[in-house]
Amino acid sequence: MIFTPLRFENPLFLLGTIIFLIGFKLEASALYHFRRTPVGKPVETGPYRLSRNPQWLGLFFVLLGSAMAAGIWVYISIIVVVGLIYHRQILDEETACIKRYGEGYRQ
């Protein structure tokens, strides 16, 4: 995908760029708050107040936005399918975190 020439006139370019930037900001913020949280405690600040998985969500938006900006439908489709597969992994991680952190994590 990195070798694909960008077509700025493509209607998806602007939308993809916006989605990419939102994902990048979300990912950076999630990593910042994750790093500042003491080991053994769930992260409760920053984007973790709204989502239990902002790192995955940010990465998904970065990849989807990149594919949309490049206008490559095959990549867009692959990223959506991979996102659905990762959703299953996220559900398993949430179950493990609820067992480890209890009701505090659920809230």
Backbone as XML, in Angstrom:
<?xml version="1.0"?>
<chain id="A" units="angstrom">
  <residue number="1" name="MET">
    <atom name="N" x="0.814" y="-1.181" z="0.000"/>
    <atom name="CA" x="0.000" y="0.000" z="0.000"/>
    <atom name="C" x="0.871" y="1.263" z="0.000"/>
  </residue>
  <residue number="2" name="ILE">
    <atom name="N" x="2.048" y="1.214" z="0.593"/>
    <atom name="CA" x="2.864" y="2.426" z="0.681"/>
    <atom name="C" x="3.390" y="2.875" z="-0.678"/>
  </residue>
  <residue number="3" name="PHE">
    <atom name="N" x="3.368" y="1.992" z="-1.657"/>
    <atom name="CA" x="3.852" y="2.346" z="-2.993"/>
    <atom name="C" x="2.729" y="2.805" z="-3.919"/>
  </residue>
  <residue number="4" name="THR">
    <atom name="N" x="1.512" y="2.851" z="-3.410"/>
    <atom name="CA" x="0.373" y="3.280" z="-4.201"/>
    <atom name="C" x="0.389" y="4.796" z="-4.351"/>
  </residue>
  <residue number="5" name="PRO">
    <atom name="N" x="0.335" y="5.294" z="-5.566"/>
    <atom name="CA" x="0.289" y="6.756" z="-5.730"/>
    <atom name="C" x="-1.022" y="7.310" z="-5.181"/>
  </residue>
  <residue number="6" name="LEU">
    <atom name="N" x="-0.917" y="8.393" z="-4.442"/>
    <atom name="CA" x="-2.110" y="9.003" z="-3.872"/>
    <atom name="C" x="-2.826" y="9.840" z="-4.925"/>
  </residue>
  <residue number="7" name="ARG">
    <atom name="N" x="-4.129" y="9.729" z="-4.927"/>
    <atom name="CA" x="-4.968" y="10.517" z="-5.829"/>
    <atom name="C" x="-5.779" y="11.475" z="-4.970"/>
  </residue>
  <residue number="8" name="PHE">
    <atom name="N" x="-5.292" y="12.683" z="-4.880"/>
    <atom name="CA" x="-5.911" y="13.668" z="-4.002"/>
    <atom name="C" x="-7.329" y="14.021" z="-4.434"/>
  </residue>
  <residue number="9" name="GLU">
    <atom name="N" x="-7.653" y="13.778" z="-5.701"/>
    <atom name="CA" x="-9.001" y="14.081" z="-6.181"/>
    <atom name="C" x="-10.002" y="12.996" z="-5.789"/>
  </residue>
  <residue number="10" name="ASN">
    <atom name="N" x="-9.510" y="11.862" z="-5.295"/>
    <atom name="CA" x="-10.373" y="10.769" z="-4.855"/>
    <atom name="C" x="-11.218" y="11.250" z="-3.672"/>
  </residue>
  <residue number="11" name="PRO">
    <atom name="N" x="-12.554" y="11.100" z="-3.749"/>
    <atom name="CA" x="-13.405" y="11.565" z="-2.647"/>
    <atom name="C" x="-13.076" y="10.903" z="-1.306"/>
  </residue>
  <residue number="12" name="LEU">
    <atom name="N" x="-12.529" y="9.692" z="-1.340"/>
    <atom name="CA" x="-12.193" y="9.008" z="-0.103"/>
    <atom name="C" x="-10.895" y="9.510" z="0.516"/>
  </residue>
  <residue number="13" name="PHE">
    <atom name="N" x="-10.100" y="10.282" z="-0.237"/>
    <atom name="CA" x="-8.812" y="10.724" z="0.289"/>
    <atom name="C" x="-8.973" y="11.581" z="1.542"/>
  </residue>
  <residue number="14" name="LEU">
    <atom name="N" x="-9.845" y="12.569" z="1.480"/>
    <atom name="CA" x="-10.041" y="13.453" z="2.631"/>
    <atom name="C" x="-10.629" y="12.685" z="3.816"/>
  </residue>
  <residue number="15" name="LEU">
    <atom name="N" x="-11.651" y="11.893" z="3.563"/>
    <atom name="CA" x="-12.273" y="11.106" z="4.635"/>
    <atom name="C" x="-11.257" y="10.139" z="5.251"/>
  </residue>
  <residue number="16" name="GLY">
    <atom name="N" x="-10.498" y="9.464" z="4.411"/>
    <atom name="CA" x="-9.474" y="8.537" z="4.902"/>
    <atom name="C" x="-8.415" y="9.236" z="5.727"/>
  </residue>
  <residue number="17" name="THR">
    <atom name="N" x="-8.016" y="10.417" z="5.298"/>
    <atom name="CA" x="-7.009" y="11.186" z="6.037"/>
    <atom name="C" x="-7.540" y="11.585" z="7.406"/>
  </residue>
  <residue number="18" name="ILE">
    <atom name="N" x="-8.789" y="11.990" z="7.471"/>
    <atom name="CA" x="-9.405" y="12.366" z="8.749"/>
    <atom name="C" x="-9.478" y="11.156" z="9.681"/>
  </residue>
  <residue number="19" name="ILE">
    <atom name="N" x="-9.911" y="10.011" z="9.151"/>
    <atom name="CA" x="-9.995" y="8.790" z="9.958"/>
    <atom name="C" x="-8.606" y="8.379" z="10.436"/>
  </residue>
  <residue number="20" name="PHE">
    <atom name="N" x="-7.597" y="8.479" z="9.559"/>
    <atom name="CA" x="-6.216" y="8.169" z="9.939"/>
    <atom name="C" x="-5.765" y="9.060" z="11.097"/>
  </residue>
  <residue number="21" name="LEU">
    <atom name="N" x="-5.993" y="10.368" z="10.989"/>
    <atom name="CA" x="-5.546" y="11.302" z="12.026"/>
    <atom name="C" x="-6.259" y="11.062" z="13.358"/>
  </residue>
  <residue number="22" name="ILE">
    <atom name="N" x="-7.545" y="10.746" z="13.318"/>
    <atom name="CA" x="-8.275" y="10.407" z="14.539"/>
    <atom name="C" x="-7.671" y="9.156" z="15.178"/>
  </residue>
  <residue number="23" name="GLY">
    <atom name="N" x="-7.402" y="8.149" z="14.358"/>
    <atom name="CA" x="-6.804" y="6.919" z="14.860"/>
    <atom name="C" x="-5.420" y="7.136" z="15.435"/>
  </residue>
  <residue number="24" name="PHE">
    <atom name="N" x="-4.626" y="7.964" z="14.777"/>
    <atom name="CA" x="-3.266" y="8.248" z="15.249"/>
    <atom name="C" x="-3.311" y="8.949" z="16.603"/>
  </residue>
  <residue number="25" name="LYS">
    <atom name="N" x="-4.179" y="9.939" z="16.730"/>
    <atom name="CA" x="-4.323" y="10.666" z="17.996"/>
    <atom name="C" x="-4.822" y="9.736" z="19.099"/>
  </residue>
  <residue number="26" name="LEU">
    <atom name="N" x="-5.784" y="8.896" z="18.784"/>
    <atom name="CA" x="-6.327" y="7.949" z="19.753"/>
    <atom name="C" x="-5.250" y="6.964" z="20.207"/>
  </residue>
  <residue number="27" name="GLU">
    <atom name="N" x="-4.495" y="6.438" z="19.263"/>
    <atom name="CA" x="-3.419" y="5.485" z="19.574"/>
    <atom name="C" x="-2.356" y="6.133" z="20.456"/>
  </residue>
  <residue number="28" name="ALA">
    <atom name="N" x="-1.923" y="7.329" z="20.094"/>
    <atom name="CA" x="-0.894" y="8.028" z="20.871"/>
    <atom name="C" x="-1.383" y="8.323" z="22.285"/>
  </residue>
  <residue number="29" name="SER">
    <atom name="N" x="-2.607" y="8.781" z="22.411"/>
    <atom name="CA" x="-3.164" y="9.083" z="23.722"/>
    <atom name="C" x="-3.309" y="7.821" z="24.566"/>
  </residue>
  <residue number="30" name="ALA">
    <atom name="N" x="-3.771" y="6.743" z="23.952"/>
    <atom name="CA" x="-3.932" y="5.476" z="24.674"/>
    <atom name="C" x="-2.584" y="4.969" z="25.186"/>
  </residue>
  <residue number="31" name="LEU">
    <atom name="N" x="-1.568" y="5.031" z="24.353"/>
    <atom name="CA" x="-0.241" y="4.569" z="24.779"/>
    <atom name="C" x="0.312" y="5.448" z="25.902"/>
  </residue>
  <residue number="32" name="TYR">
    <atom name="N" x="0.082" y="6.736" z="25.826"/>
    <atom name="CA" x="0.541" y="7.656" z="26.872"/>
    <atom name="C" x="-0.093" y="7.298" z="28.221"/>
  </residue>
  <residue number="33" name="HIS">
    <atom name="N" x="-1.405" y="7.123" z="28.243"/>
    <atom name="CA" x="-2.104" y="6.819" z="29.492"/>
    <atom name="C" x="-1.790" y="5.407" z="29.979"/>
  </residue>
  <residue number="34" name="PHE">
    <atom name="N" x="-1.593" y="4.481" z="29.065"/>
    <atom name="CA" x="-1.223" y="3.119" z="29.437"/>
    <atom name="C" x="0.124" y="3.119" z="30.154"/>
  </residue>
  <residue number="35" name="ARG">
    <atom name="N" x="1.055" y="3.870" z="29.629"/>
    <atom name="CA" x="2.399" y="3.930" z="30.215"/>
    <atom name="C" x="2.397" y="4.578" z="31.597"/>
  </residue>
  <residue number="36" name="ARG">
    <atom name="N" x="1.519" y="5.526" z="31.827"/>
    <atom name="CA" x="1.493" y="6.266" z="33.097"/>
    <atom name="C" x="0.728" y="5.540" z="34.203"/>
  </residue>
  <residue number="37" name="THR">
    <atom name="N" x="0.071" y="4.447" z="33.888"/>
    <atom name="CA" x="-0.705" y="3.706" z="34.882"/>
    <atom name="C" x="0.192" y="2.693" z="35.587"/>
  </residue>
  <residue number="38" name="PRO">
    <atom name="N" x="0.110" y="2.604" z="36.909"/>
    <atom name="CA" x="0.933" y="1.637" z="37.635"/>
    <atom name="C" x="0.655" y="0.199" z="37.188"/>
  </residue>
  <residue number="39" name="VAL">
    <atom name="N" x="1.686" y="-0.607" z="37.209"/>
    <atom name="CA" x="1.564" y="-2.015" z="36.826"/>
    <atom name="C" x="0.581" y="-2.701" z="37.772"/>
  </residue>
  <residue number="40" name="GLY">
    <atom name="N" x="-0.274" y="-3.531" z="37.210"/>
    <atom name="CA" x="-1.229" y="-4.283" z="38.010"/>
    <atom name="C" x="-2.563" y="-3.591" z="38.211"/>
  </residue>
  <residue number="41" name="LYS">
    <atom name="N" x="-2.720" y="-2.388" z="37.659"/>
    <atom name="CA" x="-3.984" y="-1.657" z="37.776"/>
    <atom name="C" x="-4.547" y="-1.407" z="36.382"/>
  </residue>
  <residue number="42" name="PRO">
    <atom name="N" x="-5.863" y="-1.436" z="36.256"/>
    <atom name="CA" x="-6.435" y="-1.123" z="34.946"/>
    <atom name="C" x="-6.309" y="0.379" z="34.647"/>
  </residue>
  <residue number="43" name="VAL">
    <atom name="N" x="-6.144" y="0.699" z="33.392"/>
    <atom name="CA" x="-6.040" y="2.103" z="32.980"/>
    <atom name="C" x="-7.447" y="2.698" z="32.989"/>
  </residue>
  <residue number="44" name="GLU">
    <atom name="N" x="-7.594" y="3.843" z="33.652"/>
    <atom name="CA" x="-8.915" y="4.463" z="33.782"/>
    <atom name="C" x="-8.934" y="5.908" z="33.314"/>
  </residue>
  <residue number="45" name="THR">
    <atom name="N" x="-7.843" y="6.371" z="32.709"/>
    <atom name="CA" x="-7.757" y="7.769" z="32.292"/>
    <atom name="C" x="-7.672" y="7.870" z="30.774"/>
  </residue>
  <residue number="46" name="GLY">
    <atom name="N" x="-7.808" y="9.088" z="30.283"/>
    <atom name="CA" x="-7.693" y="9.324" z="28.839"/>
    <atom name="C" x="-8.780" y="8.604" z="28.074"/>
  </residue>
  <residue number="47" name="PRO">
    <atom name="N" x="-8.418" y="8.050" z="26.921"/>
    <atom name="CA" x="-9.436" y="7.386" z="26.100"/>
    <atom name="C" x="-9.978" y="6.105" z="26.728"/>
  </residue>
  <residue number="48" name="TYR">
    <atom name="N" x="-9.295" y="5.600" z="27.759"/>
    <atom name="CA" x="-9.789" y="4.406" z="28.453"/>
    <atom name="C" x="-11.056" y="4.691" z="29.240"/>
  </residue>
  <residue number="49" name="ARG">
    <atom name="N" x="-11.376" y="5.966" z="29.461"/>
    <atom name="CA" x="-12.644" y="6.312" z="30.110"/>
    <atom name="C" x="-13.820" y="5.979" z="29.203"/>
  </residue>
  <residue number="50" name="LEU">
    <atom name="N" x="-13.582" y="5.993" z="27.889"/>
    <atom name="CA" x="-14.658" y="5.777" z="26.920"/>
    <atom name="C" x="-14.627" y="4.399" z="26.274"/>
  </residue>
  <residue number="51" name="SER">
    <atom name="N" x="-13.447" y="3.792" z="26.220"/>
    <atom name="CA" x="-13.287" y="2.502" z="25.551"/>
    <atom name="C" x="-12.284" y="1.656" z="26.321"/>
  </residue>
  <residue number="52" name="ARG">
    <atom name="N" x="-12.549" y="0.381" z="26.435"/>
    <atom name="CA" x="-11.601" y="-0.510" z="27.089"/>
    <atom name="C" x="-10.485" y="-0.912" z="26.120"/>
  </residue>
  <residue number="53" name="ASN">
    <atom name="N" x="-10.617" y="-0.574" z="24.869"/>
    <atom name="CA" x="-9.648" y="-1.007" z="23.863"/>
    <atom name="C" x="-9.249" y="0.120" z="22.917"/>
  </residue>
  <residue number="54" name="PRO">
    <atom name="N" x="-8.829" y="1.269" z="23.424"/>
    <atom name="CA" x="-8.513" y="2.366" z="22.516"/>
    <atom name="C" x="-7.271" y="2.121" z="21.661"/>
  </residue>
  <residue number="55" name="GLN">
    <atom name="N" x="-6.353" y="1.260" z="22.113"/>
    <atom name="CA" x="-5.185" y="0.963" z="21.282"/>
    <atom name="C" x="-5.601" y="0.193" z="20.032"/>
  </residue>
  <residue number="56" name="TRP">
    <atom name="N" x="-6.445" y="-0.806" z="20.200"/>
    <atom name="CA" x="-6.930" y="-1.564" z="19.046"/>
    <atom name="C" x="-7.773" y="-0.674" z="18.137"/>
  </residue>
  <residue number="57" name="LEU">
    <atom name="N" x="-8.623" y="0.126" z="18.738"/>
    <atom name="CA" x="-9.499" y="1.005" z="17.963"/>
    <atom name="C" x="-8.679" y="2.025" z="17.173"/>
  </residue>
  <residue number="58" name="GLY">
    <atom name="N" x="-7.674" y="2.613" z="17.820"/>
    <atom name="CA" x="-6.805" y="3.567" z="17.138"/>
    <atom name="C" x="-6.070" y="2.933" z="15.973"/>
  </residue>
  <residue number="59" name="LEU">
    <atom name="N" x="-5.521" y="1.727" z="16.201"/>
    <atom name="CA" x="-4.815" y="1.023" z="15.127"/>
    <atom name="C" x="-5.754" y="0.708" z="13.968"/>
  </residue>
  <residue number="60" name="PHE">
    <atom name="N" x="-6.968" y="0.283" z="14.272"/>
    <atom name="CA" x="-7.945" y="-0.003" z="13.225"/>
    <atom name="C" x="-8.226" y="1.242" z="12.388"/>
  </residue>
  <residue number="61" name="PHE">
    <atom name="N" x="-8.422" y="2.391" z="13.055"/>
    <atom name="CA" x="-8.684" y="3.639" z="12.328"/>
    <atom name="C" x="-7.479" y="4.071" z="11.499"/>
  </residue>
  <residue number="62" name="VAL">
    <atom name="N" x="-6.271" y="3.895" z="12.016"/>
    <atom name="CA" x="-5.066" y="4.237" z="11.253"/>
    <atom name="C" x="-5.007" y="3.402" z="9.973"/>
  </residue>
  <residue number="63" name="LEU">
    <atom name="N" x="-5.202" y="2.108" z="10.091"/>
    <atom name="CA" x="-5.135" y="1.228" z="8.921"/>
    <atom name="C" x="-6.283" y="1.492" z="7.952"/>
  </residue>
  <residue number="64" name="LEU">
    <atom name="N" x="-7.486" y="1.622" z="8.471"/>
    <atom name="CA" x="-8.645" y="1.873" z="7.608"/>
    <atom name="C" x="-8.511" y="3.219" z="6.907"/>
  </residue>
  <residue number="65" name="GLY">
    <atom name="N" x="-8.118" y="4.251" z="7.649"/>
    <atom name="CA" x="-7.949" y="5.571" z="7.053"/>
    <atom name="C" x="-6.879" y="5.570" z="5.973"/>
  </residue>
  <residue number="66" name="SER">
    <atom name="N" x="-5.789" y="4.860" z="6.207"/>
    <atom name="CA" x="-4.720" y="4.757" z="5.207"/>
    <atom name="C" x="-5.228" y="4.101" z="3.929"/>
  </residue>
  <residue number="67" name="ALA">
    <atom name="N" x="-5.948" y="3.002" z="4.094"/>
    <atom name="CA" x="-6.475" y="2.295" z="2.929"/>
    <atom name="C" x="-7.491" y="3.147" z="2.176"/>
  </residue>
  <residue number="68" name="MET">
    <atom name="N" x="-8.327" y="3.871" z="2.913"/>
    <atom name="CA" x="-9.317" y="4.729" z="2.267"/>
    <atom name="C" x="-8.632" y="5.880" z="1.528"/>
  </residue>
  <residue number="69" name="ALA">
    <atom name="N" x="-7.631" y="6.497" z="2.159"/>
    <atom name="CA" x="-6.923" y="7.610" z="1.520"/>
    <atom name="C" x="-6.236" y="7.147" z="0.241"/>
  </residue>
  <residue number="70" name="ALA">
    <atom name="N" x="-5.743" y="5.909" z="0.257"/>
    <atom name="CA" x="-5.101" y="5.368" z="-0.939"/>
    <atom name="C" x="-6.140" y="4.913" z="-1.968"/>
  </residue>
  <residue number="71" name="GLY">
    <atom name="N" x="-7.382" y="4.718" z="-1.523"/>
    <atom name="CA" x="-8.452" y="4.327" z="-2.437"/>
    <atom name="C" x="-8.341" y="2.891" z="-2.920"/>
  </residue>
  <residue number="72" name="ILE">
    <atom name="N" x="-7.827" y="2.019" z="-2.085"/>
    <atom name="CA" x="-7.640" y="0.619" z="-2.479"/>
    <atom name="C" x="-8.708" y="-0.233" z="-1.796"/>
  </residue>
  <residue number="73" name="TRP">
    <atom name="N" x="-9.711" y="-0.628" z="-2.553"/>
    <atom name="CA" x="-10.845" y="-1.356" z="-2.001"/>
    <atom name="C" x="-10.463" y="-2.714" z="-1.448"/>
  </residue>
  <residue number="74" name="VAL">
    <atom name="N" x="-9.492" y="-3.374" z="-2.043"/>
    <atom name="CA" x="-9.062" y="-4.679" z="-1.529"/>
    <atom name="C" x="-8.494" y="-4.513" z="-0.125"/>
  </residue>
  <residue number="75" name="TYR">
    <atom name="N" x="-7.665" y="-3.507" z="0.101"/>
    <atom name="CA" x="-7.097" y="-3.255" z="1.425"/>
    <atom name="C" x="-8.185" y="-2.855" z="2.418"/>
  </residue>
  <residue number="76" name="ILE">
    <atom name="N" x="-9.105" y="-2.035" z="1.980"/>
    <atom name="CA" x="-10.207" y="-1.641" z="2.866"/>
    <atom name="C" x="-10.967" y="-2.881" z="3.319"/>
  </residue>
  <residue number="77" name="SER">
    <atom name="N" x="-11.272" y="-3.765" z="2.390"/>
    <atom name="CA" x="-12.002" y="-4.998" z="2.710"/>
    <atom name="C" x="-11.213" y="-5.885" z="3.660"/>
  </residue>
  <residue number="78" name="ILE">
    <atom name="N" x="-9.922" y="-6.043" z="3.407"/>
    <atom name="CA" x="-9.077" y="-6.879" z="4.266"/>
    <atom name="C" x="-9.040" y="-6.308" z="5.683"/>
  </residue>
  <residue number="79" name="ILE">
    <atom name="N" x="-8.890" y="-5.008" z="5.802"/>
    <atom name="CA" x="-8.805" y="-4.375" z="7.119"/>
    <atom name="C" x="-10.117" y="-4.550" z="7.881"/>
  </residue>
  <residue number="80" name="VAL">
    <atom name="N" x="-11.237" y="-4.440" z="7.216"/>
    <atom name="CA" x="-12.524" y="-4.647" z="7.876"/>
    <atom name="C" x="-12.643" y="-6.090" z="8.360"/>
  </residue>
  <residue number="81" name="VAL">
    <atom name="N" x="-12.249" y="-7.055" z="7.540"/>
    <atom name="CA" x="-12.303" y="-8.472" z="7.946"/>
    <atom name="C" x="-11.367" y="-8.719" z="9.132"/>
  </residue>
  <residue number="82" name="VAL">
    <atom name="N" x="-10.152" y="-8.188" z="9.072"/>
    <atom name="CA" x="-9.212" y="-8.353" z="10.187"/>
    <atom name="C" x="-9.764" y="-7.690" z="11.448"/>
  </residue>
  <residue number="83" name="GLY">
    <atom name="N" x="-10.429" y="-6.546" z="11.311"/>
    <atom name="CA" x="-11.060" y="-5.887" z="12.452"/>
    <atom name="C" x="-12.106" y="-6.775" z="13.109"/>
  </residue>
  <residue number="84" name="LEU">
    <atom name="N" x="-12.874" y="-7.481" z="12.315"/>
    <atom name="CA" x="-13.877" y="-8.395" z="12.861"/>
    <atom name="C" x="-13.215" y="-9.555" z="13.596"/>
  </residue>
  <residue number="85" name="ILE">
    <atom name="N" x="-12.108" y="-10.049" z="13.049"/>
    <atom name="CA" x="-11.367" y="-11.133" z="13.707"/>
    <atom name="C" x="-10.784" y="-10.642" z="15.033"/>
  </residue>
  <residue number="86" name="TYR">
    <atom name="N" x="-10.206" y="-9.457" z="15.039"/>
    <atom name="CA" x="-9.648" y="-8.897" z="16.269"/>
    <atom name="C" x="-10.726" y="-8.659" z="17.315"/>
  </residue>
  <residue number="87" name="HIS">
    <atom name="N" x="-11.936" y="-8.372" z="16.873"/>
    <atom name="CA" x="-13.028" y="-8.165" z="17.811"/>
    <atom name="C" x="-13.193" y="-9.394" z="18.707"/>
  </residue>
  <residue number="88" name="ARG">
    <atom name="N" x="-13.046" y="-10.568" z="18.139"/>
    <atom name="CA" x="-13.144" y="-11.808" z="18.931"/>
    <atom name="C" x="-12.028" y="-11.864" z="19.975"/>
  </residue>
  <residue number="89" name="GLN">
    <atom name="N" x="-10.829" y="-11.486" z="19.583"/>
    <atom name="CA" x="-9.703" y="-11.468" z="20.516"/>
    <atom name="C" x="-9.959" y="-10.463" z="21.643"/>
  </residue>
  <residue number="90" name="ILE">
    <atom name="N" x="-10.521" y="-9.316" z="21.301"/>
    <atom name="CA" x="-10.819" y="-8.289" z="22.299"/>
    <atom name="C" x="-11.816" y="-8.814" z="23.320"/>
  </residue>
  <residue number="91" name="LEU">
    <atom name="N" x="-12.822" y="-9.538" z="22.869"/>
    <atom name="CA" x="-13.802" y="-10.107" z="23.803"/>
    <atom name="C" x="-13.131" y="-11.068" z="24.776"/>
  </residue>
  <residue number="92" name="ASP">
    <atom name="N" x="-12.190" y="-11.875" z="24.289"/>
    <atom name="CA" x="-11.445" y="-12.787" z="25.157"/>
    <atom name="C" x="-10.586" y="-12.016" z="26.161"/>
  </residue>
  <residue number="93" name="GLU">
    <atom name="N" x="-9.952" y="-10.929" z="25.710"/>
    <atom name="CA" x="-9.146" y="-10.106" z="26.615"/>
    <atom name="C" x="-10.014" y="-9.467" z="27.692"/>
  </residue>
  <residue number="94" name="GLU">
    <atom name="N" x="-11.192" y="-9.009" z="27.323"/>
    <atom name="CA" x="-12.082" y="-8.389" z="28.306"/>
    <atom name="C" x="-12.510" y="-9.402" z="29.362"/>
  </residue>
  <residue number="95" name="THR">
    <atom name="N" x="-12.777" y="-10.626" z="28.957"/>
    <atom name="CA" x="-13.135" y="-11.670" z="29.913"/>
    <atom name="C" x="-11.994" y="-11.904" z="30.898"/>
  </residue>
  <residue number="96" name="ALA">
    <atom name="N" x="-10.768" y="-11.962" z="30.399"/>
    <atom name="CA" x="-9.604" y="-12.154" z="31.270"/>
    <atom name="C" x="-9.426" y="-10.974" z="32.221"/>
  </residue>
  <residue number="97" name="CYS">
    <atom name="N" x="-9.650" y="-9.758" z="31.744"/>
    <atom name="CA" x="-9.495" y="-8.567" z="32.592"/>
    <atom name="C" x="-10.576" y="-8.495" z="33.666"/>
  </residue>
  <residue number="98" name="ILE">
    <atom name="N" x="-11.785" y="-8.911" z="33.342"/>
    <atom name="CA" x="-12.858" y="-8.924" z="34.334"/>
    <atom name="C" x="-12.515" y="-9.923" z="35.439"/>
  </residue>
  <residue number="99" name="LYS">
    <atom name="N" x="-11.963" y="-11.072" z="35.074"/>
    <atom name="CA" x="-11.553" y="-12.054" z="36.083"/>
    <atom name="C" x="-10.427" y="-11.503" z="36.951"/>
  </residue>
  <residue number="100" name="ARG">
    <atom name="N" x="-9.511" y="-10.762" z="36.358"/>
    <atom name="CA" x="-8.352" y="-10.250" z="37.101"/>
    <atom name="C" x="-8.679" y="-9.024" z="37.949"/>
  </residue>
  <residue number="101" name="TYR">
    <atom name="N" x="-9.430" y="-8.066" z="37.383"/>
    <atom name="CA" x="-9.662" y="-6.799" z="38.061"/>
    <atom name="C" x="-11.054" y="-6.678" z="38.683"/>
  </residue>
  <residue number="102" name="GLY">
    <atom name="N" x="-11.949" y="-7.567" z="38.355"/>
    <atom name="CA" x="-13.266" y="-7.572" z="38.966"/>
    <atom name="C" x="-14.177" y="-6.446" z="38.487"/>
  </residue>
  <residue number="103" name="GLU">
    <atom name="N" x="-15.026" y="-6.020" z="39.405"/>
    <atom name="CA" x="-16.056" y="-5.030" z="39.083"/>
    <atom name="C" x="-15.472" y="-3.681" z="38.683"/>
  </residue>
  <residue number="104" name="GLY">
    <atom name="N" x="-14.293" y="-3.340" z="39.211"/>
    <atom name="CA" x="-13.645" y="-2.080" z="38.840"/>
    <atom name="C" x="-13.386" y="-2.002" z="37.352"/>
  </residue>
  <residue number="105" name="TYR">
    <atom name="N" x="-12.995" y="-3.103" z="36.753"/>
    <atom name="CA" x="-12.760" y="-3.116" z="35.308"/>
    <atom name="C" x="-14.080" y="-2.983" z="34.557"/>
  </residue>
  <residue number="106" name="ARG">
    <atom name="N" x="-15.076" y="-3.683" z="35.010"/>
    <atom name="CA" x="-16.382" y="-3.659" z="34.332"/>
    <atom name="C" x="-16.960" y="-2.248" z="34.306"/>
  </residue>
  <residue number="107" name="GLN">
    <atom name="N" x="-16.791" y="-1.506" z="35.402"/>
    <atom name="CA" x="-17.304" y="-0.144" z="35.468"/>
    <atom name="C" x="-16.538" y="0.746" z="34.522"/>
  </residue>
</chain>
